[in-house]
Amino acid sequence: MNQAEKEQYLREYALLKNEGKPFFPYAVAKDAIMAMIVMAVIMLLSLMFGAELGPAVNPTTTTYVPRPDWYFFFLFELLRVMRNAPKMTDLATLGVPTLCMVGLFLLPLYDRSPERLITRRPVALAAGIATIVCIAYLTYSGAVVGSPNQLVLPVPAGLTKAQKATFLAGEIIVGESGCEGCHEIGTYGNNGPGPLLTHIGSILRPGGIASTLKNPTAPMPSFAGLAKSSPKKFDELVQFLSMLHYNSSSWTG
Amino acid sequence: MAIIGSRGRPAAPVPPAQSDELTRPEAATEASLTVVNWIDERAQLSQGLRWMMFRKVPKGINWAYTLGSATMFAFLNQAVTGVFLAMYYRPSVTGGAYESIRNINDNVFLGQFVHGMHKWGASVMIVLIFLHMGRVFFFGAYKYPRELSWIIGVVLLILTMAMGFTGYLLPFDQRSYWATIVGVNINGTAPFLGPYISDFLRGGPEFGATTLSRFYAIHMMLIPGLMAALIGLHLYLVMKLGISAPPWIKAQEPDVAIEKVEV
Ligand code: HEM
């Protein structure tokens, strides 16, 4: 907006204001009604859904589902989606959100046209609608991924009895530990943000798997606590992962 | 005292008639007026208050314009319910953060209700702040001269999200604990400042006992203080600059009127 446009706006605004109504009581009345609706909705939600607590924190057992509150779903989903673009994870996690935030922050500095009517601002209209659709879609798909706790894989052929017991124990530990919140194993779990674990046994040696679990790269949480508090469980987990050599054709579901 | 004279303004209160014998209600009115006058003589608030209440809002203001104040009410709800929760909450990993929330839910009178209002109030506030931002965006209300209101608004948005994030850990159940670990880790992957912010949040390289008290201090003192100050600034700007009119509203007889203004 140049100086003339600014003055023009201020003039027009002064007129509109002059033709308007006093803040009290006209605007205050609407605000008060809205405030009462807001309070009523909050109380109703509280009465209907309460504030449940899950089980107490226990850094050593691993029955958890790493899920944030719903309004962070879109961030987590973004992470998942972006993972498929290779080498993008770092950018996607906070890089893309940071860029979006900077874009939002500076909006009035780069959008300086004097036009305010949205129907005459096609770029802003498109960008606004695209943003809403993206966030709604990501929030929705973040909401429906469900809590991943189940894992039943076909037991690989040729295991000894002890190995088979470890395999079955490992399935449970993985299910309990929420790995499937970030990893896909066969037909179970989410495709990202972590890599596919279906054939992790062919990629990493047990030692490599163990050190990944203890010192993972973010955003994967560290399972060093588990290794300390219950080394047997940790060991079974590592053994189990190193038995995963499936290729996609060996899946029956 | 300055009187903002304009059409449609409610009449100024008439001072009570002076007489030697005052009835009880009159005496009470008299006394309270004296107190108000005494304060006003020193603080000189009434002028500003009148200006604030009786300033005009432009033609065409509609319900979408209530979203900002609705966000503010949701914030106030968080502040009030938060104070009551803080009376019973203990931010201690070993000393029972979890147990203290259990206690609020199970034993404290209306505890679960207030806890629920705080929890759901957070969601409501997030919804409202996005709706408010959407209103401002689609109405082009961030344009000259209201750019600064927008920029402060974005900071408020970030702080509101940060409140949600830091608050999520406090009940200290399994879900909140692990989700927060993941969240802090994600944050650590951010460019440049990410690792530093993560270390600051955790209170060190490891997620430990100091982390909870840190989240608690950030959640109930640092961010709310910042937000209250910024909301004050935001509202000051709204009043100073005036609320924008809906962009499709046009002033009547602009030519004649502009001439008048320019004289
Ligand atoms: C804690 C959060 C916030 C509170 C309490 C708040 C409060 C308010 C209030 C009461 C108004 C008066 C007009 C109206 O209600 O629409 C307003 C206007 C405004 N807000 Fe906010 N707001 C918040 C967040 C935001 C955010 C996130 C943005 C944008 C990024 C924003 C940008 C603006 C702008 C540009 C105006 C001026 C609009 C106009 O004059 O039409 N605010 N705010």
Coordinates of C-alpha atoms and ligand atoms in Angstrom, one line a residue:
Chain A
M1 CA 0.0 0.0 0.0
N2 CA 1.4 3.4 -0.9
Q3 CA 0.8 6.6 1.0
A4 CA -2.2 7.6 -1.0
E5 CA -3.9 4.2 -0.5
K6 CA -3.2 4.3 3.2
E7 CA -4.8 7.7 3.6
Q8 CA -7.7 6.6 1.5
Y9 CA -8.2 3.6 3.8
L10 CA -8.0 5.7 6.9
R11 CA -10.5 8.2 5.5
E12 CA -13.0 5.4 4.5
Y13 CA -12.5 3.8 7.9
A14 CA -13.2 7.0 9.8
L15 CA -16.5 7.3 7.9
L16 CA -17.5 3.7 8.6
K17 CA -16.6 4.2 12.2
N18 CA -18.7 7.4 12.3
E19 CA -21.7 5.5 10.9
G20 CA -21.2 2.7 13.5
K21 CA -22.5 2.0 16.9
P22 CA -20.9 2.5 20.3
F23 CA -18.9 -0.5 21.6
F24 CA -21.0 -0.5 24.7
P25 CA -23.6 -2.0 24.7
Y26 CA -23.8 -3.3 21.1
A27 CA -20.5 -5.1 20.7
V28 CA -20.3 -6.0 24.4
A29 CA -23.7 -7.7 24.2
K30 CA -22.5 -10.0 21.4
D31 CA -19.2 -10.7 23.1
A32 CA -21.0 -11.5 26.4
I33 CA -23.4 -14.0 24.7
M34 CA -20.4 -15.6 22.9
A35 CA -18.5 -15.8 26.2
M36 CA -21.5 -17.6 27.8
I37 CA -21.7 -20.0 24.9
V38 CA -17.9 -20.7 25.3
M39 CA -18.2 -21.3 29.0
A40 CA -21.3 -23.5 28.5
V41 CA -19.5 -25.6 25.9
I42 CA -16.4 -26.1 28.1
M43 CA -18.5 -27.1 31.1
L44 CA -20.5 -29.5 29.0
L45 CA -17.4 -31.1 27.6
S46 CA -16.0 -31.5 31.1
L47 CA -19.2 -33.1 32.4
M48 CA -19.5 -35.4 29.4
F49 CA -15.9 -36.5 29.0
G50 CA -14.3 -35.7 32.4
A51 CA -10.5 -35.8 32.6
E52 CA -9.4 -39.3 32.7
L53 CA -6.0 -40.4 33.8
G54 CA -4.2 -43.3 32.1
P55 CA -1.9 -45.6 34.1
A56 CA 1.0 -43.9 36.0
V57 CA 4.2 -43.2 34.3
N58 CA 6.6 -46.1 34.2
P59 CA 9.7 -45.5 32.1
T60 CA 10.6 -49.2 32.4
T61 CA 7.5 -51.0 31.3
T62 CA 6.7 -50.0 27.8
T63 CA 3.0 -50.1 27.4
Y64 CA 2.5 -46.8 25.9
V65 CA 1.2 -45.2 22.8
P66 CA 3.2 -42.1 21.9
R67 CA 0.2 -39.9 20.9
P68 CA 0.0 -36.2 21.4
D69 CA -3.2 -34.2 22.0
W70 CA -5.4 -33.9 18.9
Y71 CA -4.2 -30.5 17.9
F72 CA -0.7 -31.8 17.3
F73 CA -1.8 -34.6 15.1
F74 CA -1.2 -32.6 12.0
L75 CA 2.5 -32.2 13.0
F76 CA 2.9 -35.9 13.6
E77 CA 1.2 -36.7 10.4
L78 CA 3.3 -34.3 8.5
L79 CA 6.2 -36.2 9.8
R80 CA 4.8 -39.4 8.5
V81 CA 3.9 -38.0 5.1
M82 CA 7.2 -36.3 4.6
R83 CA 9.2 -39.3 5.5
N84 CA 8.5 -40.8 2.1
A85 CA 10.4 -38.0 0.5
P86 CA 13.9 -39.2 1.1
K87 CA 16.3 -37.1 3.2
M88 CA 13.4 -34.9 4.1
T89 CA 12.6 -36.0 7.6
D90 CA 14.6 -33.2 9.3
L91 CA 13.1 -30.6 7.1
A92 CA 9.6 -32.1 7.6
T93 CA 9.7 -32.3 11.4
L94 CA 10.3 -28.8 12.3
G95 CA 11.7 -27.4 9.1
V96 CA 8.3 -27.3 7.3
P97 CA 6.4 -26.1 10.3
T98 CA 9.0 -23.5 11.0
L99 CA 8.8 -22.2 7.4
C100 CA 5.0 -22.2 7.7
M101 CA 5.2 -20.2 10.9
V102 CA 7.6 -17.7 9.5
G103 CA 5.3 -17.3 6.5
L104 CA 2.4 -16.7 8.8
F105 CA 4.4 -14.3 10.9
L106 CA 5.5 -12.1 8.1
L107 CA 2.2 -12.3 6.2
P108 CA 1.3 -8.6 6.6
L109 CA 4.8 -7.6 5.4
Y110 CA 4.6 -9.4 2.0
D111 CA 0.9 -9.2 1.4
R112 CA 0.6 -5.4 1.0
S113 CA -2.1 -5.0 -1.6
P114 CA -4.9 -2.7 -0.4
E115 CA -7.6 -5.1 -1.5
R116 CA -9.4 -6.7 1.5
L117 CA -12.3 -8.4 -0.1
I118 CA -11.4 -12.1 -0.2
T119 CA -13.2 -12.7 -3.5
R120 CA -10.8 -10.3 -5.1
R121 CA -7.7 -11.9 -3.5
P122 CA -7.5 -15.1 -5.4
V123 CA -4.0 -16.1 -4.2
A124 CA -4.9 -15.5 -0.5
L125 CA -8.2 -17.4 -1.0
A126 CA -6.4 -20.4 -2.6
A127 CA -3.6 -20.4 0.0
G128 CA -6.1 -20.1 2.9
I129 CA -8.3 -22.9 1.6
A130 CA -5.3 -25.1 0.8
T131 CA -4.0 -24.6 4.4
I132 CA -7.3 -25.4 6.0
V133 CA -7.8 -28.5 3.8
C134 CA -4.2 -29.7 4.6
I135 CA -4.5 -29.2 8.3
A136 CA -8.0 -30.8 8.4
Y137 CA -6.8 -33.8 6.3
L138 CA -3.6 -34.3 8.4
T139 CA -5.6 -34.0 11.7
Y140 CA -8.1 -36.5 10.4
S141 CA -5.6 -39.0 9.2
G142 CA -3.7 -38.6 12.4
A143 CA -6.8 -39.3 14.4
V144 CA -7.8 -42.5 12.5
V145 CA -4.4 -44.3 12.7
G146 CA -5.6 -45.8 15.9
S147 CA -3.5 -47.0 18.8
P148 CA -1.1 -49.5 17.5
N149 CA -0.6 -52.3 20.0
Q150 CA -1.2 -55.5 18.1
L151 CA 1.4 -57.6 16.2
V152 CA 0.8 -61.1 15.0
L153 CA 3.4 -62.2 12.4
P154 CA 3.8 -65.5 10.7
V155 CA 6.5 -67.3 12.6
P156 CA 9.5 -67.8 10.4
A157 CA 10.3 -71.4 9.4
G158 CA 13.2 -73.3 11.0
L159 CA 13.3 -71.7 14.4
T160 CA 14.3 -73.8 17.5
K161 CA 11.8 -74.0 20.3
A162 CA 13.6 -71.4 22.3
Q163 CA 13.9 -69.1 19.4
K164 CA 10.2 -69.4 18.7
A165 CA 9.4 -68.5 22.3
T166 CA 11.6 -65.4 22.0
F167 CA 9.8 -64.5 18.8
L168 CA 6.4 -64.7 20.4
A169 CA 7.7 -62.7 23.4
G170 CA 9.2 -60.1 21.1
E171 CA 5.9 -59.6 19.3
I172 CA 4.3 -58.7 22.6
I173 CA 7.1 -56.3 23.6
V174 CA 7.0 -54.5 20.3
G175 CA 3.2 -54.3 20.6
E176 CA 3.5 -52.9 24.1
S177 CA 6.2 -50.5 23.3
G178 CA 4.4 -48.5 20.7
C179 CA 7.0 -49.1 18.0
E180 CA 4.1 -49.5 15.6
G181 CA 3.2 -45.9 16.2
C182 CA 6.1 -45.0 14.0
H183 CA 7.2 -48.2 12.2
E184 CA 5.5 -50.5 9.8
I185 CA 6.1 -54.2 10.3
G186 CA 4.4 -56.3 7.7
T187 CA 0.8 -55.2 7.5
Y188 CA 0.9 -53.8 11.0
G189 CA 1.8 -50.3 12.2
N190 CA 2.2 -47.0 10.5
N191 CA 4.2 -46.2 7.5
G192 CA 6.4 -43.7 9.1
P193 CA 7.9 -41.5 10.5
G194 CA 10.3 -44.4 11.3
P195 CA 11.6 -46.8 8.5
L196 CA 10.1 -50.1 7.6
L197 CA 11.1 -52.9 10.1
T198 CA 9.7 -55.8 8.0
H199 CA 13.2 -57.0 7.2
I200 CA 15.3 -55.1 9.7
G201 CA 17.1 -58.3 10.5
S202 CA 18.6 -58.3 7.1
I203 CA 19.7 -54.7 7.4
L204 CA 21.2 -54.4 10.9
R205 CA 23.1 -56.9 13.1
P206 CA 21.7 -57.4 16.6
G207 CA 24.4 -55.1 18.0
G208 CA 23.3 -52.4 15.6
I209 CA 19.7 -52.9 16.6
A210 CA 20.6 -52.7 20.3
S211 CA 22.5 -49.5 19.9
T212 CA 19.8 -48.0 17.8
L213 CA 17.3 -48.7 20.6
K214 CA 19.6 -47.2 23.2
N215 CA 20.8 -44.2 21.2
P216 CA 18.2 -43.6 18.5
T217 CA 18.1 -40.6 16.2
A218 CA 15.2 -38.3 17.0
P219 CA 12.2 -38.5 17.0
M220 CA 12.5 -42.1 18.1
P221 CA 12.5 -42.3 21.9
S222 CA 15.4 -44.0 23.7
F223 CA 14.8 -47.5 25.1
A224 CA 17.9 -47.4 27.3
G225 CA 15.6 -47.4 30.3
L226 CA 14.3 -50.7 29.3
A227 CA 17.7 -52.1 28.8
K228 CA 18.7 -51.1 32.3
S229 CA 15.5 -52.1 34.1
S230 CA 14.8 -55.4 32.4
P231 CA 17.7 -56.6 30.3
K232 CA 15.9 -59.8 29.5
K233 CA 13.0 -58.0 27.8
F234 CA 15.4 -55.8 26.0
D235 CA 17.4 -58.8 24.8
E236 CA 14.2 -60.5 23.6
L237 CA 13.3 -57.4 21.7
V238 CA 16.6 -57.2 19.9
Q239 CA 16.6 -61.0 19.1
F240 CA 13.1 -60.7 17.8
L241 CA 13.9 -57.8 15.5
S242 CA 17.0 -59.5 14.1
M243 CA 14.7 -62.5 13.1
L244 CA 12.7 -60.2 10.8
H245 CA 13.8 -61.1 7.3
Y246 CA 10.4 -61.0 5.5
N247 CA 10.1 -59.8 2.0
S248 CA 6.8 -58.6 0.7
S249 CA 5.9 -61.8 -1.0
S250 CA 6.1 -63.8 2.2
W251 CA 3.1 -62.0 3.6
T252 CA -0.2 -63.7 4.1
G253 CA -1.5 -61.0 6.4
Chain B
M1 CA -14.6 15.6 32.7
A2 CA -14.5 14.9 29.0
I3 CA -17.7 13.6 27.6
I4 CA -17.5 11.8 24.4
G5 CA -20.4 13.4 22.7
S6 CA -21.9 11.6 19.8
R7 CA -25.2 10.3 18.7
G8 CA -26.5 7.2 20.3
R9 CA -24.5 7.5 23.4
P10 CA -26.3 6.5 26.6
A11 CA -27.0 9.4 29.0
A12 CA -24.3 10.1 31.6
P13 CA -25.4 9.2 35.1
V14 CA -27.2 12.0 36.9
P15 CA -25.5 12.9 40.3
P16 CA -27.8 12.2 43.2
A17 CA -29.7 15.2 44.5
Q18 CA -28.1 16.8 47.5
S19 CA -30.2 17.0 50.7
D20 CA -29.4 17.1 54.4
E21 CA -31.1 13.8 55.2
L22 CA -30.1 10.9 53.2
T23 CA -32.1 7.7 53.1
R24 CA -30.0 4.5 53.5
P25 CA -29.7 3.6 49.8
E26 CA -28.9 7.1 49.0
A27 CA -26.2 7.2 51.7
A28 CA -24.7 4.0 50.3
T29 CA -24.7 5.5 46.8
E30 CA -23.1 8.6 48.1
A31 CA -20.4 6.7 49.9
S32 CA -19.6 4.5 46.9
L33 CA -19.5 7.5 44.7
T34 CA -17.1 9.2 47.1
V35 CA -14.8 6.2 46.9
V36 CA -15.1 6.1 43.1
N37 CA -14.4 9.8 42.9
W38 CA -11.5 9.5 45.3
I39 CA -9.9 6.9 43.2
D40 CA -10.7 8.6 40.0
E41 CA -9.2 11.9 41.2
R42 CA -5.9 10.1 41.6
A43 CA -5.9 7.4 38.9
Q44 CA -8.0 9.2 36.3
L45 CA -9.3 6.0 34.9
S46 CA -12.8 7.0 34.1
Q47 CA -11.9 9.0 31.1
G48 CA -10.1 6.1 29.5
L49 CA -12.8 3.8 30.5
R50 CA -15.4 5.9 28.9
W51 CA -13.3 6.2 25.8
M52 CA -13.0 2.4 25.7
M53 CA -16.6 1.6 26.3
F54 CA -18.3 4.3 24.2
R55 CA -15.8 4.3 21.3
K56 CA -17.6 3.5 18.1
V57 CA -17.2 0.2 16.3
P58 CA -17.6 0.6 12.5
K59 CA -20.7 -0.3 10.6
G60 CA -21.3 -3.9 9.8
I61 CA -19.6 -5.6 12.7
N62 CA -21.0 -9.2 12.9
W63 CA -20.7 -12.3 15.0
A64 CA -17.4 -13.3 13.5
Y65 CA -15.9 -10.4 15.4
T66 CA -16.7 -12.0 18.8
L67 CA -14.1 -14.8 18.2
G68 CA -11.2 -12.7 19.6
S69 CA -13.0 -12.0 22.8
A70 CA -14.2 -15.6 23.0
T71 CA -10.5 -16.7 22.7
M72 CA -9.8 -14.3 25.6
F73 CA -12.5 -15.9 27.7
A74 CA -11.2 -19.3 27.0
F75 CA -7.8 -18.0 28.2
L76 CA -9.3 -16.6 31.3
N77 CA -11.0 -19.9 32.0
Q78 CA -7.6 -21.6 31.7
A79 CA -6.1 -19.1 34.1
V80 CA -8.9 -19.5 36.8
T81 CA -9.2 -23.3 36.6
G82 CA -5.4 -23.6 36.4
V83 CA -5.0 -21.7 39.7
F84 CA -7.4 -24.2 41.4
L85 CA -5.5 -27.1 40.0
A86 CA -2.2 -25.6 41.1
M87 CA -3.5 -25.6 44.7
Y88 CA -3.5 -29.4 44.7
Y89 CA -0.8 -30.3 42.1
R90 CA 2.7 -31.4 43.1
P91 CA 5.2 -31.2 40.2
S92 CA 7.3 -34.0 41.6
V93 CA 8.2 -37.2 39.8
T94 CA 8.8 -39.2 43.0
G95 CA 6.5 -37.2 45.2
G96 CA 3.5 -38.0 43.2
A97 CA 2.6 -35.6 40.4
Y98 CA 0.4 -38.5 39.2
E99 CA -1.1 -39.2 42.6
S100 CA -1.9 -35.5 43.1
I101 CA -3.9 -35.5 39.9
R102 CA -5.6 -38.7 41.0
N103 CA -6.5 -37.0 44.2
I104 CA -7.9 -34.0 42.4
N105 CA -10.0 -36.3 40.3
D106 CA -11.2 -38.6 43.1
N107 CA -11.3 -36.7 46.3
V108 CA -11.3 -32.9 45.8
F109 CA -14.8 -31.3 45.7
L110 CA -15.6 -30.7 42.1
G111 CA -12.0 -31.7 41.3
Q112 CA -12.7 -33.7 38.2
F113 CA -15.0 -31.0 36.9
V114 CA -12.4 -28.3 37.2
H115 CA -9.7 -30.5 35.8
G116 CA -12.0 -31.4 32.9
M117 CA -12.8 -27.7 32.3
H118 CA -9.0 -27.0 32.1
K119 CA -8.4 -29.9 29.8
W120 CA -11.3 -29.3 27.5
G121 CA -10.9 -25.5 27.8
A122 CA -7.5 -26.0 26.1
S123 CA -9.1 -27.6 23.1
V124 CA -11.8 -25.0 22.9
M125 CA -9.2 -22.2 23.1
I126 CA -7.2 -23.8 20.2
V127 CA -10.3 -24.0 18.1
L128 CA -11.3 -20.4 18.9
I129 CA -7.8 -19.0 18.2
F130 CA -7.7 -20.7 14.8
L131 CA -11.2 -19.4 14.0
H132 CA -10.3 -15.9 15.1
M133 CA -7.2 -16.1 12.9
G134 CA -9.2 -17.3 10.0
R135 CA -11.6 -14.4 10.4
V136 CA -8.8 -11.9 10.4
F137 CA -7.2 -13.6 7.4
F138 CA -10.3 -13.8 5.2
F139 CA -11.4 -10.3 6.1
G140 CA -8.0 -8.9 5.3
A141 CA -7.9 -7.4 8.7
Y142 CA -4.2 -7.9 9.1
K143 CA -3.5 -5.2 6.5
Y144 CA -2.5 -1.6 7.2
P145 CA -2.6 -0.3 9.9
R146 CA -3.1 -3.6 11.8
E147 CA 0.1 -5.5 10.8
L148 CA 1.4 -5.4 14.3
S149 CA -1.8 -6.9 15.8
W150 CA -1.3 -9.8 13.4
I151 CA 2.3 -10.3 14.3
I152 CA 1.5 -10.3 18.1
G153 CA -1.3 -12.7 17.3
V154 CA 1.0 -15.2 15.7
V155 CA 3.2 -15.1 18.8
L156 CA 0.1 -15.7 20.9
L157 CA -0.8 -18.7 18.6
I158 CA 2.7 -20.2 19.1
L159 CA 2.5 -19.7 22.9
T160 CA -1.0 -21.2 23.0
M161 CA 0.3 -24.3 21.3
A162 CA 3.3 -24.4 23.7
M163 CA 0.8 -24.3 26.6
G164 CA -0.9 -27.4 25.2
F165 CA 2.5 -29.1 24.8
T166 CA 3.9 -28.3 28.2
G167 CA 0.5 -29.0 29.9
Y168 CA 0.3 -32.4 28.4
L169 CA 3.1 -33.8 30.5
L170 CA 1.9 -32.6 33.8
P171 CA -0.6 -35.4 34.7
F172 CA 2.4 -37.7 34.2
D173 CA 0.6 -40.8 33.0
Q174 CA 2.1 -43.1 30.5
R175 CA 0.6 -41.5 27.5
S176 CA 1.6 -38.0 28.4
Y177 CA 5.1 -39.1 29.4
W178 CA 5.9 -40.9 26.2
A179 CA 4.2 -38.4 23.9
T180 CA 6.2 -35.7 25.5
I181 CA 9.5 -37.6 25.0
V182 CA 8.7 -38.0 21.4
G183 CA 7.6 -34.3 21.2
V184 CA 10.9 -33.1 22.7
N185 CA 12.8 -35.4 20.4
I186 CA 11.0 -34.0 17.4
N187 CA 11.7 -30.6 18.5
G188 CA 15.4 -31.5 18.8
T189 CA 15.5 -32.1 15.1
A190 CA 14.5 -28.6 14.2
P191 CA 17.0 -26.5 12.4
F192 CA 19.5 -24.3 14.4
L193 CA 17.7 -23.8 17.7
G194 CA 16.1 -27.2 18.0
P195 CA 18.7 -29.0 20.1
Y196 CA 19.1 -26.1 22.4
I197 CA 15.3 -25.8 23.0
S198 CA 15.2 -29.5 23.7
D199 CA 18.0 -29.3 26.2
F200 CA 16.2 -26.3 27.8
L201 CA 12.9 -28.2 28.0
R202 CA 14.5 -31.3 29.5
G203 CA 16.7 -29.4 31.9
G204 CA 19.7 -31.4 30.5
P205 CA 20.4 -34.0 27.9
E206 CA 18.3 -36.6 29.6
F207 CA 14.6 -36.7 30.3
G208 CA 14.6 -36.7 34.1
A209 CA 13.2 -35.3 37.4
T210 CA 14.0 -31.7 36.6
T211 CA 12.1 -32.0 33.3
L212 CA 8.7 -32.1 35.1
S213 CA 9.4 -29.1 37.3
R214 CA 10.7 -27.3 34.3
F215 CA 7.5 -28.0 32.3
Y216 CA 5.5 -27.0 35.3
A217 CA 7.2 -23.6 35.7
I218 CA 7.0 -22.9 31.9
H219 CA 3.4 -24.0 31.8
M220 CA 2.1 -22.0 34.8
M221 CA 4.4 -19.0 35.0
L222 CA 6.6 -18.2 32.0
I223 CA 4.1 -18.7 29.2
P224 CA 1.0 -17.4 30.9
G225 CA 2.8 -14.3 32.0
L226 CA 4.0 -13.6 28.5
M227 CA 0.6 -14.3 27.1
A228 CA -1.2 -12.0 29.5
A229 CA 1.2 -9.2 28.6
L230 CA 0.8 -9.9 24.8
I231 CA -3.0 -10.1 25.0
G232 CA -2.9 -6.8 26.8
L233 CA -0.8 -5.3 24.0
H234 CA -3.0 -7.0 21.3
L235 CA -6.2 -5.5 22.8
Y236 CA -4.6 -2.1 23.2
L237 CA -3.8 -2.1 19.5
V238 CA -7.4 -3.2 18.7
M239 CA -8.8 -0.3 20.7
K240 CA -6.2 2.2 19.5
L241 CA -6.6 1.4 15.8
G242 CA -10.3 0.5 15.9
I243 CA -11.8 -2.8 14.8
S244 CA -11.7 -3.2 11.0
A245 CA -15.0 -3.1 9.2
P246 CA -16.0 -6.0 7.0
P247 CA -14.5 -5.4 3.7
W248 CA -17.8 -5.5 1.8
I249 CA -19.2 -2.7 3.8
K250 CA -19.0 0.7 2.1
A251 CA -19.6 4.1 3.7
Q252 CA -22.6 6.1 2.6
E253 CA -22.3 9.1 0.4
P254 CA -18.5 8.9 0.5
D255 CA -18.0 11.9 -1.7
V256 CA -19.9 14.4 0.4
A257 CA -18.5 12.9 3.6
I258 CA -14.9 12.9 2.5
E259 CA -15.1 16.5 1.6
K260 CA -16.4 17.3 5.1
V261 CA -13.5 15.4 6.6
E262 CA -11.0 17.2 4.5
V263 CA -12.2 20.7 5.4
Ligands
HEM1 C1 -4.7 -15.5 22.9 C2 -5.1 -15.3 21.7 C3 -5.9 -14.0 21.2 C4 -6.7 -13.2 21.8 C5 -7.2 -13.2 23.2 C6 -7.1 -12.2 20.8 C7 -8.1 -11.2 21.0 C8 -8.5 -10.3 20.1 C9 -9.7 -9.5 20.2 C10 -10.6 -9.4 21.4 C11 -9.8 -8.7 19.0 C12 -10.9 -7.8 18.7 C13 -11.6 -8.1 17.4 C14 -12.1 -9.5 17.3 O1 -12.5 -10.1 18.3 O2 -12.1 -10.0 16.2 C15 -8.7 -9.1 18.2 C16 -8.4 -8.6 17.0 C17 -7.3 -9.0 16.1 N1 -6.6 -10.1 16.3 FE1 -6.6 -11.3 17.9 N2 -6.5 -12.5 19.6 C18 -5.7 -13.6 19.8 C19 -5.0 -14.2 18.8 C20 -4.7 -13.7 17.6 C21 -4.0 -14.4 16.5 C22 -3.5 -15.8 16.6 C23 -4.0 -13.6 15.4 C24 -3.4 -13.8 14.0 C25 -2.4 -14.4 13.8 C26 -4.7 -12.3 15.8 C27 -4.8 -11.2 15.0 C28 -5.7 -10.2 15.3 C29 -5.8 -9.0 14.4 C30 -5.0 -8.7 13.1 C31 -6.9 -8.3 15.0 C32 -7.5 -7.0 14.4 C33 -8.6 -7.4 13.6 C34 -9.6 -6.2 13.3 O3 -9.3 -5.1 13.7 O4 -10.5 -6.6 12.6 N3 -5.1 -12.5 17.1 N4 -7.9 -10.1 18.9

